[in-house]
PDB file of C-alpha atoms in Angstrom:
ATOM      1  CA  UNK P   1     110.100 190.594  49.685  1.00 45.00           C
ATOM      2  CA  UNK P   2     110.766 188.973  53.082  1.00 44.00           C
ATOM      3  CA  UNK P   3     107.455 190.165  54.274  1.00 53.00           C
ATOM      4  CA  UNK P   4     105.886 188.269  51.202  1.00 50.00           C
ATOM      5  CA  UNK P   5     107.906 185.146  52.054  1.00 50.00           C
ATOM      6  CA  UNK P   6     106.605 185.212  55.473  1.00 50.00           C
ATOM      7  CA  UNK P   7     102.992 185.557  54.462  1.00 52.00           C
ATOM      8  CA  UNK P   8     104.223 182.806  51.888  1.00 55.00           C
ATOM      9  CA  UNK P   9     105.010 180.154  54.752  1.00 53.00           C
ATOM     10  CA  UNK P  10     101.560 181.294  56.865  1.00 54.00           C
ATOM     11  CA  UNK P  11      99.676 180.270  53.973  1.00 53.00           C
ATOM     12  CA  UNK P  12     101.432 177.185  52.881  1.00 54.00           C
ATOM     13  CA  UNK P  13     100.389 175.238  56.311  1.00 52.00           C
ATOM     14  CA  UNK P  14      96.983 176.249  55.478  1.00 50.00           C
ATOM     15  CA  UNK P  15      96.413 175.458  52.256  1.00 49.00           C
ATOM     16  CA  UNK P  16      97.309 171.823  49.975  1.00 43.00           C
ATOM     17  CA  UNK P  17      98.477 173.255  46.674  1.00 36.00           C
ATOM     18  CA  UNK P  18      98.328 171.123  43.257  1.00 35.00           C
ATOM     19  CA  UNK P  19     101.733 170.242  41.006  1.00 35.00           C
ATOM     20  CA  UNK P  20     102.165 172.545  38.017  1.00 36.00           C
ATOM     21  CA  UNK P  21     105.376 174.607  36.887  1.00 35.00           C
ATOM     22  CA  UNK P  22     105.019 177.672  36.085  1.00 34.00           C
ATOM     23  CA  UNK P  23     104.159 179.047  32.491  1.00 38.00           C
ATOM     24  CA  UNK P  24     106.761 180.440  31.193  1.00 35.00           C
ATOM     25  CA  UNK P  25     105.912 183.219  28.352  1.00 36.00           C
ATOM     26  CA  UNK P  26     107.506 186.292  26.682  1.00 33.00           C
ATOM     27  CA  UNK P  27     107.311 189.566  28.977  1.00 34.00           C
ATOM     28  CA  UNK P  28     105.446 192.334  27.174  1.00 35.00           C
ATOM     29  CA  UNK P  29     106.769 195.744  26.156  1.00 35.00           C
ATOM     30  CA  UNK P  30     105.322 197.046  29.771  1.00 36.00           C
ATOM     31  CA  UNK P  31     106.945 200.375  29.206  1.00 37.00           C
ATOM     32  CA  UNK P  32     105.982 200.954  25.480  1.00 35.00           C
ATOM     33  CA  UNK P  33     104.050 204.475  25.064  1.00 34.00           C
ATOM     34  CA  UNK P  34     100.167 204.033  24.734  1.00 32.00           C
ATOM     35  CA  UNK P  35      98.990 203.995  21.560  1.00 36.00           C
ATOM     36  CA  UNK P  36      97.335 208.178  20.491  1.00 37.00           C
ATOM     37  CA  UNK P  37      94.316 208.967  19.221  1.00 38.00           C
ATOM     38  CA  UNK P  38      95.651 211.216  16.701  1.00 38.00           C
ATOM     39  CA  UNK P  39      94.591 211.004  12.946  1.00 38.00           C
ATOM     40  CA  UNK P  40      91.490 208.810  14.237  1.00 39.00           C
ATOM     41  CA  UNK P  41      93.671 206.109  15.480  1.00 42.00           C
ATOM     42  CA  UNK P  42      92.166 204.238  18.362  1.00 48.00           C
ATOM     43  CA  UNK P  43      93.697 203.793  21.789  1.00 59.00           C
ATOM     44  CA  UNK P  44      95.075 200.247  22.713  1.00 71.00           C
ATOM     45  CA  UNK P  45      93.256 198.828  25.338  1.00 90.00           C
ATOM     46  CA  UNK P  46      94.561 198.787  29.422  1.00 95.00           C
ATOM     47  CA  UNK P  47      96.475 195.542  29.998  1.00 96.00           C
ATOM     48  CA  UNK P  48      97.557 193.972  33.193  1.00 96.00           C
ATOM     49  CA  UNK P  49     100.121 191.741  33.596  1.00 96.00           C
ATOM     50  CA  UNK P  50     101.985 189.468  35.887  1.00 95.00           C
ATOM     51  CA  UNK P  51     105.511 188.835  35.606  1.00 94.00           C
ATOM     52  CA  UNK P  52     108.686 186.644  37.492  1.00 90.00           C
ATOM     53  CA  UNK P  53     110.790 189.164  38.463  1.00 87.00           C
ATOM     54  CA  UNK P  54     113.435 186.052  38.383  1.00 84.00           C
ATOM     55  CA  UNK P  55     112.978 185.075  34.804  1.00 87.00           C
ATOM     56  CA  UNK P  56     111.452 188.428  33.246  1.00 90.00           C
ATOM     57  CA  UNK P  57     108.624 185.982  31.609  1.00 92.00           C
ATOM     58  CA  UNK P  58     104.557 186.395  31.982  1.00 95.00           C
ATOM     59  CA  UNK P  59     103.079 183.927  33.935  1.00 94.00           C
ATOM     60  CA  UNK P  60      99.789 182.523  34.640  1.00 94.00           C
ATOM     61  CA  UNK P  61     101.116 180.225  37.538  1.00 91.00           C
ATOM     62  CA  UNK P  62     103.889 180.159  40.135  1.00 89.00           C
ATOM     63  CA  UNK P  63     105.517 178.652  43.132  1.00 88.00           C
ATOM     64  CA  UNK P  64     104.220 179.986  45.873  1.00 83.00           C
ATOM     65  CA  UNK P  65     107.005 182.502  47.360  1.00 82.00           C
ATOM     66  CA  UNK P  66     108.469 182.838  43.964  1.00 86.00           C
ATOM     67  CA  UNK P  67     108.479 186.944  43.551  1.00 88.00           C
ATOM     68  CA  UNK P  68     106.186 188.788  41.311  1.00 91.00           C
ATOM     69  CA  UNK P  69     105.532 191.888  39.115  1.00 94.00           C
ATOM     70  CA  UNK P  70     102.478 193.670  38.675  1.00 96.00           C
ATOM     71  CA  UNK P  71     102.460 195.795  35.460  1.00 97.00           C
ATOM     72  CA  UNK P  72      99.642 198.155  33.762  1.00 97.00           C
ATOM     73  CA  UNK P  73     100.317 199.982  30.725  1.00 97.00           C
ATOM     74  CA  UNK P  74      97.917 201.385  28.086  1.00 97.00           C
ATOM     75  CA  UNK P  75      95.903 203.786  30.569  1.00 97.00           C
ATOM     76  CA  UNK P  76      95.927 207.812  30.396  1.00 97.00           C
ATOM     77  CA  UNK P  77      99.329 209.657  31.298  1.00 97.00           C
ATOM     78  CA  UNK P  78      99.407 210.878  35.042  1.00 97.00           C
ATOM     79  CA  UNK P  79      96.068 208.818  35.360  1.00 97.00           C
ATOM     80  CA  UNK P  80      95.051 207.592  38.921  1.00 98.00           C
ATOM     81  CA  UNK P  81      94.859 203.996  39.126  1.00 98.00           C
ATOM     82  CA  UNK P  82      93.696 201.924  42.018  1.00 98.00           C
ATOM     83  CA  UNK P  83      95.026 198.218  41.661  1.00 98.00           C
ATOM     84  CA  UNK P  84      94.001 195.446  43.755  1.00 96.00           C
ATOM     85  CA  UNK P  85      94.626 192.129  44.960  1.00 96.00           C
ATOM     86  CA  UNK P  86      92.843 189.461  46.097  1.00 95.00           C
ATOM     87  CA  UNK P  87      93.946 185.500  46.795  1.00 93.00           C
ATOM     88  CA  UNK P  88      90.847 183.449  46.597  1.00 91.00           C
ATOM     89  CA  UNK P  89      90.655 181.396  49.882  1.00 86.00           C
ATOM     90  CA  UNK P  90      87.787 180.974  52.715  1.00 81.00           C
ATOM     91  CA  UNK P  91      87.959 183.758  54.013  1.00 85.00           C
ATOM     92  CA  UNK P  92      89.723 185.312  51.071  1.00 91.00           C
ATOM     93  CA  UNK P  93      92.596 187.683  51.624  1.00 94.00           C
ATOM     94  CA  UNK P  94      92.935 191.399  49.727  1.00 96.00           C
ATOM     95  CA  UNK P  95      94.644 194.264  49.268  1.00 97.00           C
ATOM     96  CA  UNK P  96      94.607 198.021  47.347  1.00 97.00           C
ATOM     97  CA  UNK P  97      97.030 200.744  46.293  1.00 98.00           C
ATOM     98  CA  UNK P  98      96.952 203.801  44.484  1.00 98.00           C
ATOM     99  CA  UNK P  99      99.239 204.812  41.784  1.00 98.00           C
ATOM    100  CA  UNK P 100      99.838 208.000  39.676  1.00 98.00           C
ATOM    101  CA  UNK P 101     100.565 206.262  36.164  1.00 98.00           C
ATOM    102  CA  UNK P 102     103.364 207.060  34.392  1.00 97.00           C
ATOM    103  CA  UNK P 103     104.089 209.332  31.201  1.00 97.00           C
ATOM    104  CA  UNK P 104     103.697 206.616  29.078  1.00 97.00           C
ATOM    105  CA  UNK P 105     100.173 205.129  30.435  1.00 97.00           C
ATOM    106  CA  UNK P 106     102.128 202.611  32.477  1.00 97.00           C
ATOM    107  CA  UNK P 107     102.315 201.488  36.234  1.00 98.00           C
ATOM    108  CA  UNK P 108     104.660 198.737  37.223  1.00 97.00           C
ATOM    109  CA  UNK P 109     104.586 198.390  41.154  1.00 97.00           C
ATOM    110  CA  UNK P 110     108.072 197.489  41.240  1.00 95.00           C
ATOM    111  CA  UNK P 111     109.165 200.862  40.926  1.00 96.00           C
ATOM    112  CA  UNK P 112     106.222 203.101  40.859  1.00 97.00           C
ATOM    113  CA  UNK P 113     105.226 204.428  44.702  1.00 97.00           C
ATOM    114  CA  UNK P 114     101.618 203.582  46.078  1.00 98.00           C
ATOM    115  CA  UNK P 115     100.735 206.909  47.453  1.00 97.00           C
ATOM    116  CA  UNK P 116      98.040 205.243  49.645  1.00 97.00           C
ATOM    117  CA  UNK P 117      96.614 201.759  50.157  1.00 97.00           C
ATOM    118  CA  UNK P 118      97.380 199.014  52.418  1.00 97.00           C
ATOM    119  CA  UNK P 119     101.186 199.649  51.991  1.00 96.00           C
ATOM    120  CA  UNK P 120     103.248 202.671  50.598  1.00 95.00           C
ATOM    121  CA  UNK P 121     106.215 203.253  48.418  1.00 96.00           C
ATOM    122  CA  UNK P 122     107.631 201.060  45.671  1.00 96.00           C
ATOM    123  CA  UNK P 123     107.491 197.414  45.999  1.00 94.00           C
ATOM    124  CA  UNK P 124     107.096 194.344  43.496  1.00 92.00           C
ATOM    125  CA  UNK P 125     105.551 192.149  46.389  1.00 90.00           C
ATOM    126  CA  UNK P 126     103.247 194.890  48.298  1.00 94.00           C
ATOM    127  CA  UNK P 127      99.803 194.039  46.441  1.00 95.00           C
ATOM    128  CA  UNK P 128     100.738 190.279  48.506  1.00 93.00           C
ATOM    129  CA  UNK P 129     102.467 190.907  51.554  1.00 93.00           C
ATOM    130  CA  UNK P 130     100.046 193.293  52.390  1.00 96.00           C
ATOM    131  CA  UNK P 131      96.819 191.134  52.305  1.00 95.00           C
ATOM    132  CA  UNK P 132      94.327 191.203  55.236  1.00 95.00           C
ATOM    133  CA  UNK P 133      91.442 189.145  55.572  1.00 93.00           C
ATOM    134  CA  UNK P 134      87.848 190.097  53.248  1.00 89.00           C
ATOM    135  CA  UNK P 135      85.402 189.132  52.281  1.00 82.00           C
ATOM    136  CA  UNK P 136      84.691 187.408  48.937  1.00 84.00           C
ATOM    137  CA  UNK P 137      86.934 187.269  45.588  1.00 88.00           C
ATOM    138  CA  UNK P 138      83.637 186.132  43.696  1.00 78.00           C
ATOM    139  CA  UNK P 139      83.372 183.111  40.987  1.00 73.00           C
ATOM    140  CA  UNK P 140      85.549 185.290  38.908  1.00 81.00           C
ATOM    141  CA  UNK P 141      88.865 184.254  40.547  1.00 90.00           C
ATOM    142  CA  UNK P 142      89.536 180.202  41.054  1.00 90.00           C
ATOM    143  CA  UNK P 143      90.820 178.636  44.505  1.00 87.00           C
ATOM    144  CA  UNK P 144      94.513 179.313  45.498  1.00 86.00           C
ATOM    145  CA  UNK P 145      94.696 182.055  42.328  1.00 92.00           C
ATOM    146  CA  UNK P 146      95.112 185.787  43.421  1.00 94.00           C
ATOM    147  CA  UNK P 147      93.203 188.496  41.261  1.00 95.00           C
ATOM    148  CA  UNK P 148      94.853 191.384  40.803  1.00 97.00           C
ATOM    149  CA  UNK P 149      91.917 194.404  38.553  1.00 96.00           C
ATOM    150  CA  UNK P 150      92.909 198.184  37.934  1.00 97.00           C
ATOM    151  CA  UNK P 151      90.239 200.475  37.961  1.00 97.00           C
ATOM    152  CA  UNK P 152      90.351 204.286  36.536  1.00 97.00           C
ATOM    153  CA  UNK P 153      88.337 206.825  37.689  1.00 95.00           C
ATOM    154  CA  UNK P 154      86.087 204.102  39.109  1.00 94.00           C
ATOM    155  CA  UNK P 155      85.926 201.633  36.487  1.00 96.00           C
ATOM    156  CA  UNK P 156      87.587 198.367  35.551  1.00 96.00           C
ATOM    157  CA  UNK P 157      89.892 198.730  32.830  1.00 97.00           C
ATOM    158  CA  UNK P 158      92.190 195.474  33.036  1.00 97.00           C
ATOM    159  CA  UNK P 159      92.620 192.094  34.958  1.00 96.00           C
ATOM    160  CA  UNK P 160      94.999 189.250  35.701  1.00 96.00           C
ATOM    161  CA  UNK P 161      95.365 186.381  37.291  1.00 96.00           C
ATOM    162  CA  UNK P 162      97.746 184.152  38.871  1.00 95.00           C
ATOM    163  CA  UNK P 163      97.631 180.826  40.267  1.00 92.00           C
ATOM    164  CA  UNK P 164      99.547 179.829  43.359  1.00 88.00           C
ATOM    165  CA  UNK P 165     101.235 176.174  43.514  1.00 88.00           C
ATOM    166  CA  UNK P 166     102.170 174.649  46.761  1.00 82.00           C
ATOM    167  CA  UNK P 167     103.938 171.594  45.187  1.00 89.00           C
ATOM    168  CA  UNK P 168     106.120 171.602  41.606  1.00 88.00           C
ATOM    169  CA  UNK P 169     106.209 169.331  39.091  1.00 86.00           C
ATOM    170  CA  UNK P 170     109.144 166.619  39.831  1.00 91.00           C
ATOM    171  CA  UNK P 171     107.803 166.345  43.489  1.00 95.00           C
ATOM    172  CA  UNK P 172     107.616 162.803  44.755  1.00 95.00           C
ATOM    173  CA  UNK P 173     105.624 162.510  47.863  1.00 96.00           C
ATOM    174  CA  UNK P 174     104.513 159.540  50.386  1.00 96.00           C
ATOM    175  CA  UNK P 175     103.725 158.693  53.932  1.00 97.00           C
ATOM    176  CA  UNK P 176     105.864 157.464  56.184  1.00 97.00           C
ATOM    177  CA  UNK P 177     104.867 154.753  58.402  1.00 96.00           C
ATOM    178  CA  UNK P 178     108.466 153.367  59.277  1.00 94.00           C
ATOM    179  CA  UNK P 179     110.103 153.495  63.168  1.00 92.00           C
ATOM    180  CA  UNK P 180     106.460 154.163  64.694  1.00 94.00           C
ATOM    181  CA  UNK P 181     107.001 158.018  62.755  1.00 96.00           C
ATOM    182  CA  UNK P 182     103.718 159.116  61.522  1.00 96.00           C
ATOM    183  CA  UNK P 183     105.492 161.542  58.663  1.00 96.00           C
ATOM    184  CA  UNK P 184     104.952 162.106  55.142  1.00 97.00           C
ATOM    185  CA  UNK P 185     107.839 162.572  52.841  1.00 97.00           C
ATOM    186  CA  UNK P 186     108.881 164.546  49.676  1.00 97.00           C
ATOM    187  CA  UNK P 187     111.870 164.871  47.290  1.00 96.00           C
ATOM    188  CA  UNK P 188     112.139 166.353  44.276  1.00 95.00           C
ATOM    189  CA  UNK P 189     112.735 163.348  41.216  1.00 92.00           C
ATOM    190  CA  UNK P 190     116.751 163.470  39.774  1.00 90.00           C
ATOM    191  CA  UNK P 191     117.476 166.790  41.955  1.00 91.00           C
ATOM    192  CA  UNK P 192     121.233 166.738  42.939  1.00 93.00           C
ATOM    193  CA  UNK P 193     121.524 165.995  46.470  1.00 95.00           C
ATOM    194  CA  UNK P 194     120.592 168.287  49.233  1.00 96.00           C
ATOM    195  CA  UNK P 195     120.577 169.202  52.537  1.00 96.00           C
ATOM    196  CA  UNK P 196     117.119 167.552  54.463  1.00 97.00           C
ATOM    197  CA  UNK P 197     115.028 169.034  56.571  1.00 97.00           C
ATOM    198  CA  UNK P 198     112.346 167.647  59.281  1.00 97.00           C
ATOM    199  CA  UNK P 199     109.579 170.561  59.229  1.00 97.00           C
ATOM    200  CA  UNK P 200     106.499 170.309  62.056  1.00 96.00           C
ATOM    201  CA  UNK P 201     103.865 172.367  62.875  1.00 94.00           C
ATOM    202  CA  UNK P 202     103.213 173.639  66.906  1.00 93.00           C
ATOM    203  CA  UNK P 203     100.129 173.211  69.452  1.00 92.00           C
ATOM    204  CA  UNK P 204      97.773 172.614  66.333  1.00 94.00           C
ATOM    205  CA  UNK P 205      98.986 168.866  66.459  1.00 93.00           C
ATOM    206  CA  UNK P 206      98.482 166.296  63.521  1.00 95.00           C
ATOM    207  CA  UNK P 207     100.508 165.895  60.189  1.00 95.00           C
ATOM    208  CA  UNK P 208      98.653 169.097  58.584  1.00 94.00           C
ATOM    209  CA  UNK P 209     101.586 171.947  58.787  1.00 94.00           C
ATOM    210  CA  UNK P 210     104.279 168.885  58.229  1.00 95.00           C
ATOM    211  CA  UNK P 211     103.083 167.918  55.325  1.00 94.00           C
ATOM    212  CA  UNK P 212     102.472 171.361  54.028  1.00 91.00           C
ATOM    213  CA  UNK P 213     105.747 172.154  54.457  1.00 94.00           C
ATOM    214  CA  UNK P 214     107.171 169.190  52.887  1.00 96.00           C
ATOM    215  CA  UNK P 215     105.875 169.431  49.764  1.00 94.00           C
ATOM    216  CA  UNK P 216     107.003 173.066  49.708  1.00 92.00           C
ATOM    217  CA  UNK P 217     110.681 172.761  50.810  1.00 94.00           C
ATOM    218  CA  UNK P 218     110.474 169.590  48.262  1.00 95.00           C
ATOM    219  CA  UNK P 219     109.294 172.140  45.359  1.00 93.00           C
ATOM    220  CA  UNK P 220     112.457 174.341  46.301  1.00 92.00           C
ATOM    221  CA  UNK P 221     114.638 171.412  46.108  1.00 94.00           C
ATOM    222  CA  UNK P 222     115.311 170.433  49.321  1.00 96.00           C
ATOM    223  CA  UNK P 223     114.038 166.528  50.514  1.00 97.00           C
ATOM    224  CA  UNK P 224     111.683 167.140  53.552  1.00 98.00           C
ATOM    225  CA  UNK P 225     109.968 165.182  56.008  1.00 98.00           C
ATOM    226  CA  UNK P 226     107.007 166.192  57.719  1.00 97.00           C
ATOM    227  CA  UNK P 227     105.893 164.839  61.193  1.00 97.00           C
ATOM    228  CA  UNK P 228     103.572 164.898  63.324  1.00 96.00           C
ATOM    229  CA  UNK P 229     104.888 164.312  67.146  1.00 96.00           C
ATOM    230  CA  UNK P 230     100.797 164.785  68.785  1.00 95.00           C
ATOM    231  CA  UNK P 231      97.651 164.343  68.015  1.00 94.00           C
ATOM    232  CA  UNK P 232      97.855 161.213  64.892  1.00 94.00           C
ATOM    233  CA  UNK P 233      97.822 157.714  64.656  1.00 90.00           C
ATOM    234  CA  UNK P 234      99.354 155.783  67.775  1.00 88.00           C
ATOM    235  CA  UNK P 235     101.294 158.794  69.330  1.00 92.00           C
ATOM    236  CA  UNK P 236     100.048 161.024  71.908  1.00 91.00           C
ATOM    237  CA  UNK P 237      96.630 162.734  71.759  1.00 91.00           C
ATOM    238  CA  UNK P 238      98.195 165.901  73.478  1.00 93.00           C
ATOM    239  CA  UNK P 239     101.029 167.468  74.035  1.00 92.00           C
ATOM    240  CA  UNK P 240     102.301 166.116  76.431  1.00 90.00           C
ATOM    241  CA  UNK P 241     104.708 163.501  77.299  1.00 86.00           C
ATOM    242  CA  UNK P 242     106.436 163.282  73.704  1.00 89.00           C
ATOM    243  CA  UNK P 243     109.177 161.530  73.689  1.00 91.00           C
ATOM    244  CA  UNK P 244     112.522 162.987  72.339  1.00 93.00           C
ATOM    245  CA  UNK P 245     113.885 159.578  70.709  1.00 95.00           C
ATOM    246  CA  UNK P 246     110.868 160.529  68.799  1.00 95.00           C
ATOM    247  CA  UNK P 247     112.633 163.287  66.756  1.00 96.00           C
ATOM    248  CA  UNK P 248     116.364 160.991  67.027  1.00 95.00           C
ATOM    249  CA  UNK P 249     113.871 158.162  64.737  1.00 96.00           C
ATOM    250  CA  UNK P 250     112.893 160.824  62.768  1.00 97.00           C
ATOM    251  CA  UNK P 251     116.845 162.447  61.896  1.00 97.00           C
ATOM    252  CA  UNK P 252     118.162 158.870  61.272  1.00 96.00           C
ATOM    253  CA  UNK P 253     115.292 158.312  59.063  1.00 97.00           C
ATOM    254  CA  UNK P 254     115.845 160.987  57.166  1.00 97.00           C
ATOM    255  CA  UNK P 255     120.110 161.001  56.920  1.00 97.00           C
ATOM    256  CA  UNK P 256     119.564 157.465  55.430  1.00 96.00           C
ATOM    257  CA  UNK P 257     117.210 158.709  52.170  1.00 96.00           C
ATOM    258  CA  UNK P 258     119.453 158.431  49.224  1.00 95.00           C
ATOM    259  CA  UNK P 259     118.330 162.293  48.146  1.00 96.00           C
ATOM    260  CA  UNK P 260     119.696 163.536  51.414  1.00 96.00           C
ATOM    261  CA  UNK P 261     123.458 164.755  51.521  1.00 94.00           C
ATOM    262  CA  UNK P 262     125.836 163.148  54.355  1.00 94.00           C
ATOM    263  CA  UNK P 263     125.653 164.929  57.059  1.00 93.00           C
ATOM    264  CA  UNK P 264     123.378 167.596  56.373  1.00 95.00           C
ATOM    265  CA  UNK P 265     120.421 167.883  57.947  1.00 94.00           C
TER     266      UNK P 265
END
């Protein structure tokens, strides 16, 4: 899970999300027994599905970082399933990893071992953390969503999707002009009171990776700035020569929002 949250944070500076909270739905019977054939009864059909492993509820759309399970039941016991992953982006990212279903037609990654792939063992986050740049997701999967199909014996049998939000609903954002700071700031509405935090990106320059991370840390509850210290508006074009009363303008700022708690920064 903390390799997920650390592909989380790479792909929050490069993306802009858009507000949502996630569905929240009733978790399916993942580890009910498929359905027989006997007595000419006909086999339920494969279903994927995606689940927060925090709330136990299907979802369509999440946080990005919140953790996920992937879950397949209704295929053939001791079956081998390939499942796969990929987050729609340009390029998009993807991923692959073989299972042996369970007795009861089911595979749910959380505790069921890829036995090869781009990761190994049992892990609710490895179909994500694992990513590595592809190719193409195709028109089937939309922007900032991740695909996940399973495939038996070299056909498609089920498919999901999830969408990933950068920003949740409740998120107030606007730029900051104030001090000669070229920031852009972020609180989640009628939170309780939080700690702040002053996020920046590195040699890139600009406001991109601040912002990015504003509106993330916002969505988790905590009231962020983002700044840029290079490279926007009136400050310098390089780095080089930035002042450090720069970042002092940018702490007072901050200690002085009304969402921000005394002292904690």
């Amino acid at each position: 899970m903390r390799r997920f949250a650390s592909f989380c944070l790479a792909f929050a500076v490069a993306v802009t999300g858009c507000g949502g909270a996630p569905d929240s739905g009733h978790p399916g019977d993942a580890g009910a027994p498929r359905t027989g054939d006997a007595a000419g009864e006909k086999s339920a059909p494969a279903s994927l599905e995606i689940f927060d492993t925090a709330t136990g509820h299907a979802v369509t759309r999440v946080l990005l970082g919140d953790p996920l399970d992937v879950v397949l039941s209704g295929v053939p016991a001791g079956a081998t399933v390939t499942l796969r992953a990929c987050l729609a982006e340009t390029p998009a990212w993807e991923s692959s990893a073989v299972f042996v279903a369970s007795p009861q037609g089911t595979v749910d990654v959380a505790t069921a071992p890829a036995t090869s792939g781009s990761y190994s063992g049992a892990d609710a986050d490895g179909l994500l953390w694992s990513m590595t740049r592809g190719s193409s997701c195709g028109s089937a999967v939309a922007h900032h969503s991740v695909g996940f199909t399973a495939s038996v014996g070299g056909k498609e049998v089920a498919h999901a999707e999830v969408a990933l939000l950068l920003v949740a609903d409740g998120v107030s954002c606007s730029s900051v002009t104030d001090q000669g700071l070229v920031g852009y700031y972020c609180a989640p509405k009628g939170a309780p009171r939080a700690g702040g935090i002053v996020a920046f990106g590195g040699s890139e320059g600009g406001l991109g990776t601040g912002q990015a991370l504003a509106e993330y840390y916002a969505s988790l509850g905590y009231p962020t700035l983002g700044l840029a210290y290079f490279g926007a508006g009136s400050l310098p074009s390089s780095l080089s020569n930035v002042p450090l009363e720069y970042f002092e303008s940018a702490f007072a700022w901050l200690a002085a929002r009304s969402e921000v708690l005394p002292g904690k920064l």
